[in-house]
Amino acid sequence: MASPLTYTSLDDIQDAVSYLRVNFDTGKTRPLAFRKFQIQQLYDLVKNNEERLYEALAKDMNKPRSEALSGDIAPVLEECLYFLENLDGLAKEEKTSPRLGMHAMDTVKVRRDPLGVVLIIGCWNYPVQLSLVPLVGAIAAGNTVLLKLSEVSAHTAALLTELIPRYLNSDAYRVINGAVEETTYLLEQKFDHIFYTGSPMVGKIVMKAASKHLTGVTLELGGKSPAVITPEADMQTVANRIAFGKFYNCGQICIAVDYVLCPADRLDAFVSAFTKTVKEWFGEDPKTSKDYARLVSVRHVDRIAGLIQNRKSGGIQFGGQVDRDERYIAPTLITDVKFDDDVLMGDEIFGPVLPVITYNSLDEAITMIKKNPPPLVLYVFSKKQKLIEQVLQNTQSGGVCVNDTLMHQAEYSLPFGGIGNSGVGNYHGHRSFRAFTHERGILQKKQQLEFVNKVRYPPYNSTRDAILRNFMVTHPLVVYLKQKRGSIKAALILIVLFLVYLKKRA
Ligand code: NAD
């Protein structure tokens, strides 16, 4: 079938970048009223075209309507409303108390300025959320934006390409489309920030390209996110929640449970609970279930089928069926997988295959997690806070979700982002605003009292240096007294009470 998407020519890409630069320089995108109007328009875009977006997402990957609602539509609507309500407060100048004694009489403040021309590169698995949620933050912060949609989810990209210019101001926000050639050319242009969602491999290409212009980046990447089950966990609940985190969008989600670490003596309980869940949710033949998505491309079907066929360990408990024409891979559970199986345990799976590795002590599970780079999320299933703490204290990850999967990503009061191989920076809510904002520190003095400044002007001498030192370095005694503030207060109260007592007795 011919792609519904037309790629942007390289000339048009260059024109768009220049045009956005000129328009940023006019200051058009800075007024809060302009930003809010555009955010309202973006809200209307999604709200008024919800049905068409569901259709496009279904064409791209058979995404069930409920998953499209919770994973694509709702987050964008909610983020627009958040910024409409909070933008005034977020954009306000922040007055700070000066630390240096010599600035006690001055104004010290932080302005929240836009970064400039921002490039956002979206990803195909949540093509609405992962393109438009960063866009809301970039608009809120007052930038002009070039949005590169994912060519992989071509139907959704084609629809957004049609809708965005109808709702948003084209002087300030432009959409472009293309694949590797167009992205490579795009990355040669100078931007003031690049926000990229995708694989760590392309993340490195983005960072390298950005370094040529010393452009800042936010990289929302992926990795192998484990789920650790501790021995006393309630297996049916755990199985339900892990199945949700594995088969939502057919496993094509950066925070999918990539593999499970299960206590060896609870493996049978996990397998029977997980099998029950999958049967209840998708029936005897998941291919006929309307609630089970498809892989986005044949390339991904072949890649995941290859993981199942070429695995170096483990036995299939259920699943493994592949229909290339339908881009279908059955929900698949593989147990007795070895951690050093470089096929199943090499790269992120990003599909509906769940390897289970058993462990004998929690320390052994922690050691396995630490052999991989820090994942985007770490899932822990436990009823014991001590065990949860043991896992958290000895590991690193972008985020953590305890006793559930995926839902931490929907909680926009939390920062969302990776660490090391799983990403650079974070976003959502006020953190999106910060990701696209330059905090411009301002010290504002008056022209009076020039004699005070003599202390820092030449000719230098030891007396001036001594005064300067007192102005610039807090005396350690002051720090000590501040630290002991509580005890000093208590001692003073006791002394006062004692004096009152003495006076009454006298
Ligand atoms: P990808 O990183 O391969 O591709 C993303 C885009 O980059 C493509 O659309 C293409 O236009 C461009 N691109 C690809 N190869 C390129 C190259 N060599 N040079 C220049 N540009 C190139 O995306 P993918 O692997 O299909 O996405 C899946 C990955 O994204 C997974 O690792 C997943 O975990 C991650 N992801 C992360 C998040 C998050 O929020 N952290 C969300 C979704 C997906």
Coordinates of C-alpha atoms and ligand atoms in Angstrom, one line a residue:
M1 CA 0.0 0.0 0.0
A2 CA 1.3 3.4 -0.9
S3 CA 2.4 5.6 2.0
P4 CA -0.1 8.3 2.9
L5 CA 2.8 10.6 3.8
T6 CA 4.7 13.0 1.6
Y7 CA 8.2 13.7 2.7
T8 CA 9.4 17.3 3.0
S9 CA 12.1 18.3 0.5
L10 CA 15.5 19.3 1.8
D11 CA 15.0 22.9 0.5
D12 CA 11.7 23.2 2.3
I13 CA 13.4 21.9 5.5
Q14 CA 16.0 24.6 5.3
D15 CA 13.4 27.3 4.5
A16 CA 11.3 26.2 7.5
V17 CA 14.3 26.5 9.9
S18 CA 15.2 30.0 8.5
Y19 CA 11.6 31.1 8.6
L20 CA 11.2 30.0 12.2
R21 CA 14.4 31.8 13.2
V22 CA 13.2 35.1 11.7
N23 CA 9.8 34.7 13.4
F24 CA 11.4 33.9 16.7
D25 CA 13.5 37.1 16.5
T26 CA 10.3 39.2 15.9
G27 CA 9.3 38.2 19.5
K28 CA 5.9 37.0 18.2
T29 CA 5.9 33.8 20.3
R30 CA 6.8 35.5 23.6
P31 CA 3.5 37.1 24.8
L32 CA 1.7 34.8 27.2
A33 CA -1.7 35.6 25.5
F34 CA -0.3 34.3 22.2
R35 CA 1.1 31.1 23.8
K36 CA -2.2 30.4 25.6
F37 CA -4.2 30.9 22.5
Q38 CA -2.0 28.4 20.6
I39 CA -2.3 25.9 23.5
Q40 CA -6.1 26.3 23.4
Q41 CA -5.9 25.7 19.6
L42 CA -3.9 22.5 20.1
Y43 CA -6.4 21.3 22.7
D44 CA -9.2 22.0 20.1
L45 CA -7.2 20.2 17.4
V46 CA -7.1 17.0 19.4
K47 CA -10.6 17.3 20.8
N48 CA -12.3 18.1 17.5
N49 CA -10.5 15.4 15.6
E50 CA -10.4 12.6 18.2
E51 CA -12.2 10.1 16.0
R52 CA -9.9 10.7 13.1
L53 CA -6.9 10.3 15.3
Y54 CA -8.3 6.9 16.6
E55 CA -8.8 5.8 13.0
A56 CA -5.2 6.8 12.0
L57 CA -3.7 5.0 15.1
A58 CA -5.8 1.9 14.2
K59 CA -4.5 2.0 10.6
D60 CA -0.9 2.3 11.8
M61 CA -0.8 -0.4 14.5
N62 CA -4.4 -1.6 15.1
K63 CA -4.1 0.4 18.4
P64 CA -7.2 -0.4 20.5
R65 CA -9.4 2.7 21.0
S66 CA -9.0 2.5 24.8
E67 CA -5.2 2.4 24.5
A68 CA -5.2 5.3 22.1
L69 CA -7.4 7.2 24.5
S70 CA -5.1 6.6 27.6
G71 CA -1.8 6.6 25.7
D72 CA -2.3 9.3 23.1
I73 CA -5.3 11.5 23.4
A74 CA -5.8 12.0 27.2
P75 CA -2.2 13.0 28.0
V76 CA -2.2 15.8 25.3
L77 CA -5.6 17.2 26.4
E78 CA -4.6 17.1 30.1
E79 CA -1.2 18.8 29.4
C80 CA -2.9 21.6 27.4
L81 CA -5.3 22.2 30.3
Y82 CA -2.4 22.1 32.8
F83 CA -0.6 24.8 30.9
L84 CA -3.7 27.0 30.4
E85 CA -4.2 26.9 34.1
N86 CA -0.5 27.3 35.2
L87 CA 1.3 29.2 32.6
D88 CA 1.1 32.6 34.2
G89 CA 2.7 31.3 37.4
L90 CA 5.4 29.2 35.6
A91 CA 6.5 32.1 33.3
K92 CA 6.7 34.6 36.1
E93 CA 10.0 36.2 37.0
E94 CA 11.4 34.7 40.2
K95 CA 12.9 37.1 42.8
T96 CA 15.6 35.4 44.8
S97 CA 17.3 36.5 48.1
P98 CA 20.9 37.5 47.4
R99 CA 23.5 35.3 49.0
L100 CA 26.3 37.9 48.8
G101 CA 26.2 40.6 51.5
M102 CA 27.4 43.1 48.9
H103 CA 24.1 42.5 46.9
A104 CA 21.8 43.0 49.9
M105 CA 20.4 46.3 48.4
D106 CA 20.2 45.0 44.8
T107 CA 17.5 43.1 42.7
V108 CA 18.4 39.5 42.1
K109 CA 16.0 37.6 39.8
V110 CA 15.5 34.9 37.2
R111 CA 13.7 35.5 34.0
R112 CA 12.2 32.6 32.2
D113 CA 13.1 33.1 28.5
P114 CA 12.4 30.8 25.6
L115 CA 15.4 28.9 24.2
G116 CA 14.6 30.0 20.5
V117 CA 14.0 27.6 17.6
V118 CA 13.4 24.2 18.9
L119 CA 13.4 20.9 17.0
I120 CA 11.1 18.1 18.3
I121 CA 11.6 14.6 16.8
G122 CA 8.6 12.4 17.7
C123 CA 8.4 8.6 17.9
W124 CA 5.9 6.3 16.2
N125 CA 4.6 4.1 19.1
Y126 CA 2.7 7.0 20.7
P127 CA 2.8 9.4 17.7
V128 CA 0.2 11.8 19.2
Q129 CA 1.5 11.9 22.7
L130 CA 5.2 11.8 22.0
S131 CA 4.9 14.6 19.4
L132 CA 2.3 16.9 20.9
V133 CA 3.1 16.7 24.7
P134 CA 6.7 18.1 24.1
L135 CA 5.1 20.6 21.6
V136 CA 2.8 22.0 24.4
G137 CA 5.8 22.5 26.6
A138 CA 7.8 24.2 23.8
I139 CA 4.9 26.5 23.0
A140 CA 4.3 27.3 26.6
A141 CA 7.9 28.3 27.0
G142 CA 7.6 30.8 24.1
N143 CA 9.7 29.0 21.4
T144 CA 9.2 28.6 17.7
V145 CA 9.1 24.8 16.9
L146 CA 9.9 22.5 14.0
L147 CA 8.1 19.3 14.6
K148 CA 9.4 16.2 12.8
L149 CA 6.8 13.5 13.0
S150 CA 7.6 9.8 12.8
E151 CA 7.4 8.4 9.2
V152 CA 6.9 4.9 10.7
S153 CA 3.4 5.7 11.9
A154 CA 2.6 7.3 8.5
H155 CA -1.2 7.6 8.8
T156 CA -1.1 9.5 12.1
A157 CA 1.8 11.7 10.7
A158 CA -0.3 12.4 7.6
L159 CA -3.3 13.5 9.7
L160 CA -1.2 15.7 12.0
T161 CA 0.5 17.3 9.0
E162 CA -2.9 18.2 7.7
L163 CA -4.3 19.4 11.0
I164 CA -1.5 21.4 12.6
P165 CA -1.3 24.2 10.1
R166 CA -5.2 24.5 10.3
Y167 CA -5.0 25.1 14.1
L168 CA -1.6 26.5 15.0
N169 CA 0.2 29.6 13.7
S170 CA 2.4 28.6 10.8
D171 CA 4.8 31.5 11.4
A172 CA 5.7 29.9 14.7
Y173 CA 5.1 26.1 14.4
R174 CA 6.0 24.0 11.4
V175 CA 5.7 20.3 10.7
I176 CA 8.1 18.3 8.5
N177 CA 8.2 14.7 7.4
G178 CA 10.8 12.3 6.2
A179 CA 13.1 9.3 7.1
V180 CA 16.8 8.9 7.6
E181 CA 17.9 11.2 4.8
E182 CA 15.6 14.1 5.9
T183 CA 16.5 13.6 9.6
T184 CA 20.2 13.6 8.8
Y185 CA 19.8 16.9 6.8
L186 CA 17.6 18.3 9.5
L187 CA 20.2 17.6 12.2
E188 CA 22.8 19.6 10.2
Q189 CA 20.8 22.8 10.8
K190 CA 21.3 25.0 13.8
F191 CA 18.6 24.7 16.5
D192 CA 18.6 26.1 20.0
H193 CA 17.4 22.9 21.5
I194 CA 16.6 19.4 20.2
F195 CA 14.1 17.2 21.9
Y196 CA 14.3 13.6 20.6
T197 CA 12.3 10.5 21.4
G198 CA 13.6 7.2 20.1
S199 CA 16.3 4.6 20.3
P200 CA 19.6 5.1 22.2
M201 CA 21.4 4.4 18.8
V202 CA 19.8 7.3 17.0
G203 CA 20.0 9.3 20.3
K204 CA 23.8 9.2 19.9
I205 CA 23.5 10.5 16.3
V206 CA 21.3 13.4 17.5
M207 CA 23.7 14.3 20.4
K208 CA 26.7 14.2 18.0
A209 CA 24.9 16.5 15.5
A210 CA 23.8 18.9 18.3
S211 CA 27.4 19.1 19.6
K212 CA 28.5 20.8 16.4
H213 CA 26.4 23.8 17.3
L214 CA 26.7 23.3 21.1
T215 CA 22.9 22.8 21.1
G216 CA 21.3 21.4 24.2
V217 CA 19.4 18.2 24.0
T218 CA 16.6 16.3 25.7
L219 CA 16.9 12.6 24.8
E220 CA 14.0 10.4 25.7
L221 CA 15.4 6.9 24.9
G222 CA 14.7 3.3 26.0
G223 CA 16.4 0.2 27.3
K224 CA 15.7 -3.1 29.0
S225 CA 13.3 -2.3 31.8
P226 CA 13.1 -5.2 34.3
A227 CA 10.3 -6.2 36.7
V228 CA 11.5 -7.8 39.9
I229 CA 9.1 -9.9 41.8
T230 CA 9.9 -10.6 45.5
P231 CA 9.0 -13.9 47.1
E232 CA 5.9 -12.9 49.1
A233 CA 4.2 -11.0 46.2
D234 CA 0.6 -11.8 45.4
M235 CA 1.1 -13.6 42.0
Q236 CA -2.3 -13.0 40.4
T237 CA -2.1 -9.3 40.9
V238 CA 1.5 -9.2 39.8
A239 CA 0.6 -11.2 36.7
N240 CA -2.2 -8.8 35.7
R241 CA -0.1 -5.8 36.1
I242 CA 2.9 -7.2 34.3
A243 CA 0.6 -8.4 31.4
F244 CA -0.7 -4.8 31.2
G245 CA 2.9 -3.5 31.0
K246 CA 3.8 -6.1 28.4
F247 CA 0.9 -6.2 26.0
Y248 CA -0.3 -2.6 26.0
N249 CA 0.2 -1.5 22.4
C250 CA 1.7 -5.0 21.8
G251 CA 4.7 -4.2 23.9
Q252 CA 5.7 -1.3 21.7
I253 CA 6.2 1.1 24.5
C254 CA 9.5 2.4 25.9
I255 CA 8.5 1.5 29.4
A256 CA 7.2 -2.0 28.6
V257 CA 8.3 -4.7 31.0
D258 CA 11.3 -6.0 29.0
Y259 CA 12.0 -9.1 31.2
V260 CA 10.9 -10.5 34.6
L261 CA 13.1 -11.6 37.5
C262 CA 11.2 -14.2 39.4
P263 CA 12.1 -16.1 42.6
A264 CA 12.9 -19.7 41.4
D265 CA 10.4 -21.2 43.8
R266 CA 7.6 -18.9 42.6
L267 CA 8.1 -19.5 38.9
D268 CA 5.2 -22.0 38.5
A269 CA 2.8 -19.7 40.4
F270 CA 3.8 -16.8 38.1
V271 CA 3.4 -18.9 34.9
S272 CA 0.0 -20.2 35.8
A273 CA -1.3 -16.7 36.9
F274 CA 0.2 -15.0 33.8
T275 CA -1.3 -17.7 31.5
K276 CA -4.7 -17.2 33.2
T277 CA -4.5 -13.4 32.7
V278 CA -3.6 -13.6 29.0
K279 CA -6.4 -16.1 28.3
E280 CA -9.0 -14.0 30.1
W281 CA -7.9 -10.8 28.3
F282 CA -7.4 -12.0 24.8
G283 CA -9.2 -15.4 24.6
E284 CA -7.8 -18.7 23.2
D285 CA -6.7 -17.0 20.0
P286 CA -5.4 -13.5 20.6
K287 CA -5.3 -12.9 16.9
T288 CA -9.1 -12.5 16.9
S289 CA -9.1 -10.2 19.9
K290 CA -10.1 -6.6 19.1
D291 CA -8.1 -5.5 22.1
Y292 CA -4.7 -6.7 20.9
A293 CA -2.6 -4.4 18.7
R294 CA -0.3 -5.2 15.8
L295 CA 3.3 -4.4 15.2
V296 CA 3.9 -1.2 13.4
S297 CA 5.9 -2.6 10.5
V298 CA 7.0 -5.9 8.9
R299 CA 10.6 -4.9 9.8
H300 CA 9.6 -5.1 13.5
V301 CA 7.7 -8.4 13.0
D302 CA 10.8 -9.9 11.4
R303 CA 13.1 -8.6 14.2
I304 CA 10.9 -10.0 17.0
A305 CA 10.2 -13.3 15.2
G306 CA 14.0 -13.5 15.0
L307 CA 14.4 -13.0 18.7
I308 CA 12.0 -16.0 19.4
Q309 CA 13.6 -18.3 16.8
N310 CA 17.2 -17.5 17.4
R311 CA 17.1 -17.3 21.2
K312 CA 19.9 -19.2 23.0
S313 CA 17.9 -20.2 26.0
G314 CA 14.4 -20.7 27.4
G315 CA 11.3 -22.6 26.5
I316 CA 8.0 -21.1 25.2
Q317 CA 5.2 -21.5 27.7
F318 CA 2.7 -20.0 25.3
G319 CA 2.6 -18.0 22.1
G320 CA 5.3 -17.7 19.5
Q321 CA 2.9 -17.6 16.6
V322 CA 3.8 -15.1 13.8
D323 CA 1.7 -13.8 10.9
R324 CA 3.9 -11.6 8.9
D325 CA 1.1 -10.3 6.5
E326 CA -1.0 -9.3 9.5
R327 CA 2.0 -7.9 11.4
Y328 CA 0.8 -10.2 14.2
I329 CA 2.9 -11.8 16.9
A330 CA 1.1 -13.7 19.7
P331 CA 1.6 -12.8 23.3
T332 CA 4.6 -14.9 24.1
L333 CA 6.0 -16.1 27.5
I334 CA 9.4 -17.7 27.6
T335 CA 10.8 -19.1 30.8
D336 CA 14.2 -20.4 32.0
V337 CA 15.9 -17.7 30.0
K338 CA 19.6 -17.2 30.8
F339 CA 20.7 -13.7 31.6
D340 CA 23.7 -14.1 29.2
D341 CA 21.4 -15.0 26.3
D342 CA 22.5 -12.2 24.0
V343 CA 19.6 -12.7 21.6
L344 CA 16.7 -12.3 24.1
M345 CA 18.7 -10.3 26.6
G346 CA 20.8 -8.2 24.2
D347 CA 18.6 -5.3 23.0
E348 CA 15.3 -3.9 24.2
I349 CA 12.5 -6.3 22.9
F350 CA 9.9 -3.6 22.1
G351 CA 7.3 -6.3 21.3
P352 CA 5.0 -8.9 22.9
V353 CA 7.6 -11.3 24.1
L354 CA 8.3 -11.8 27.8
P355 CA 11.5 -13.6 29.0
V356 CA 11.5 -14.8 32.6
I357 CA 14.7 -15.3 34.5
T358 CA 14.7 -16.9 37.9
Y359 CA 16.9 -16.0 40.8
N360 CA 17.6 -17.5 44.3
S361 CA 18.4 -14.4 46.3
L362 CA 17.4 -10.7 45.8
D363 CA 21.1 -9.8 45.7
E364 CA 21.4 -12.0 42.7
A365 CA 18.5 -10.2 40.9
I366 CA 20.1 -6.9 41.8
T367 CA 23.4 -7.9 40.3
M368 CA 21.7 -8.9 37.1
I369 CA 19.9 -5.6 36.8
K370 CA 23.2 -3.7 37.4
K371 CA 24.9 -5.6 34.5
N372 CA 22.8 -3.7 32.0
P373 CA 22.9 0.1 31.7
P374 CA 20.4 1.9 33.9
P375 CA 16.9 1.3 32.4
L376 CA 14.2 3.8 31.7
V377 CA 12.1 2.3 34.5
L378 CA 12.5 -0.3 37.1
Y379 CA 9.4 -2.2 38.3
V380 CA 9.4 -3.8 41.8
F381 CA 6.6 -6.0 43.0
S382 CA 6.7 -6.5 46.7
K383 CA 4.7 -6.1 49.9
K384 CA 7.8 -5.5 52.0
Q385 CA 9.1 -1.9 52.1
K386 CA 12.5 -3.3 53.3
L387 CA 12.8 -5.3 50.0
I388 CA 11.6 -2.4 47.9
E389 CA 14.3 -0.2 49.5
Q390 CA 16.9 -2.9 49.0
V391 CA 16.3 -2.9 45.3
L392 CA 16.1 0.9 45.0
Q393 CA 19.2 1.6 47.0
N394 CA 21.3 -0.7 45.0
T395 CA 20.2 0.2 41.4
Q396 CA 19.7 3.2 39.1
S397 CA 16.9 3.8 36.6
G398 CA 15.1 6.8 35.0
G399 CA 12.0 6.2 37.1
V400 CA 10.4 3.6 39.3
C401 CA 7.0 2.1 39.6
V402 CA 6.3 -0.1 42.6
N403 CA 3.6 -2.7 42.4
D404 CA 2.3 -1.6 39.0
T405 CA 3.5 -0.9 35.4
L406 CA 3.2 2.0 33.0
M407 CA 1.1 4.2 35.3
H408 CA 4.1 6.3 36.6
Q409 CA 4.4 7.7 33.1
A410 CA 0.8 8.9 33.2
E411 CA 1.4 10.7 36.5
Y412 CA 2.6 14.0 35.1
S413 CA 3.5 15.5 38.4
L414 CA 6.6 13.2 38.2
P415 CA 9.6 13.8 36.0
F416 CA 9.7 11.5 33.1
G417 CA 13.1 10.7 31.6
G418 CA 16.0 8.3 31.6
I419 CA 19.5 8.2 33.0
G420 CA 22.6 7.4 30.9
N421 CA 21.7 5.0 28.1
S422 CA 18.0 5.5 28.7
G423 CA 18.0 9.3 28.3
V424 CA 19.2 12.8 29.1
G425 CA 16.8 15.3 30.8
N426 CA 13.2 14.9 31.6
Y427 CA 9.8 16.4 31.0
H428 CA 6.0 16.5 31.7
G429 CA 4.1 19.4 33.3
H430 CA 6.3 22.1 34.8
R431 CA 9.4 20.1 33.9
S432 CA 8.5 20.4 30.2
F433 CA 8.4 24.1 30.7
R434 CA 11.8 24.0 32.2
A435 CA 13.2 21.8 29.5
F436 CA 12.3 24.4 26.9
T437 CA 13.2 27.5 29.0
H438 CA 16.4 29.4 29.5
E439 CA 16.7 30.6 33.1
R440 CA 18.3 34.0 32.7
G441 CA 19.9 35.2 35.9
I442 CA 19.7 38.9 36.4
L443 CA 21.5 41.1 38.9
Q444 CA 20.2 44.6 38.8
K445 CA 22.0 47.4 40.6
K446 CA 21.4 51.1 41.0
Q447 CA 23.9 53.7 40.0
Q448 CA 24.1 55.2 43.5
L449 CA 26.5 54.2 46.4
E450 CA 29.5 53.9 44.1
F451 CA 31.9 54.3 47.1
V452 CA 30.9 50.8 48.3
N453 CA 32.3 49.2 45.1
K454 CA 35.8 50.7 45.7
V455 CA 36.6 47.6 47.7
R456 CA 36.7 45.5 44.5
Y457 CA 38.5 48.1 42.2
P458 CA 42.2 48.5 41.7
P459 CA 44.6 49.5 43.2
Y460 CA 44.2 46.3 45.3
N461 CA 45.5 46.1 48.9
S462 CA 45.3 43.8 51.9
T463 CA 42.7 45.9 53.8
R464 CA 40.3 45.9 50.8
D465 CA 40.9 42.2 50.3
A466 CA 39.9 41.5 53.9
I467 CA 36.7 43.5 53.5
L468 CA 36.0 41.8 50.2
R469 CA 36.5 38.4 51.7
N470 CA 33.9 39.2 54.4
F471 CA 31.5 40.3 51.7
M472 CA 32.0 37.2 49.5
V473 CA 32.6 34.3 51.9
T474 CA 30.1 33.6 54.7
H475 CA 31.9 33.3 58.0
P476 CA 31.9 29.6 59.1
L477 CA 30.6 30.7 62.5
V478 CA 27.4 32.0 60.8
V479 CA 27.0 28.7 59.0
Y480 CA 27.5 26.8 62.4
L481 CA 24.9 29.0 64.2
K482 CA 22.4 28.6 61.3
Q483 CA 22.8 24.8 61.5
K484 CA 22.3 24.9 65.3
R485 CA 19.4 27.3 65.0
G486 CA 16.9 24.8 66.5
S487 CA 19.0 23.9 69.5
I488 CA 19.9 27.6 70.1
K489 CA 16.2 28.6 70.0
A490 CA 15.4 25.8 72.5
A491 CA 18.3 26.9 74.8
L492 CA 17.1 30.5 74.6
I493 CA 13.5 29.5 75.5
L494 CA 14.8 27.4 78.5
I495 CA 16.9 30.4 79.7
V496 CA 14.0 32.7 79.4
L497 CA 11.7 30.3 81.3
F498 CA 14.4 29.9 83.9
L499 CA 14.8 33.6 84.3
V500 CA 11.0 34.0 84.6
Y501 CA 11.0 31.3 87.3
L502 CA 13.8 33.0 89.2
K503 CA 12.0 36.3 89.0
K504 CA 8.7 34.8 90.3
R505 CA 10.6 33.1 93.3
A506 CA 12.4 36.3 94.1
Ligands
NAD1 P1 14.6 5.3 16.0 O1 15.3 6.0 17.1 O2 15.2 4.2 15.2 O3 14.0 6.3 14.9 C1 13.4 7.5 15.3 C2 13.5 8.5 14.1 O4 14.9 8.8 13.9 C3 13.0 7.8 12.8 O5 11.7 8.2 12.6 C4 14.0 8.4 11.7 O6 13.3 9.5 11.1 C5 15.2 8.9 12.5 N1 16.3 8.1 12.2 C6 16.4 6.7 12.2 N2 17.7 6.3 11.9 C7 18.4 7.4 11.7 C8 19.7 7.7 11.4 N3 20.6 6.7 11.2 N4 20.1 9.0 11.2 C9 19.3 10.0 11.5 N5 18.0 9.8 11.8 C10 17.5 8.5 11.9 O7 13.2 4.8 16.6 P2 12.8 3.4 17.0 O8 14.0 2.5 17.3 O9 11.8 2.9 16.0 O10 12.0 3.7 18.3 C11 12.0 2.8 19.3 C12 12.9 3.2 20.5 O11 12.4 4.4 21.0 C13 12.9 2.3 21.6 O12 14.3 2.1 22.1 C14 12.1 2.9 22.7 O13 12.4 2.6 24.0 C15 12.4 4.4 22.4 N6 11.3 5.2 22.9 C16 11.5 6.0 23.9 C17 10.4 6.8 24.4 C18 10.6 7.6 25.7 O14 9.7 8.4 25.9 N7 11.7 7.5 26.4 C19 9.2 6.7 23.8 C20 9.0 5.9 22.7 C21 10.1 5.2 22.2

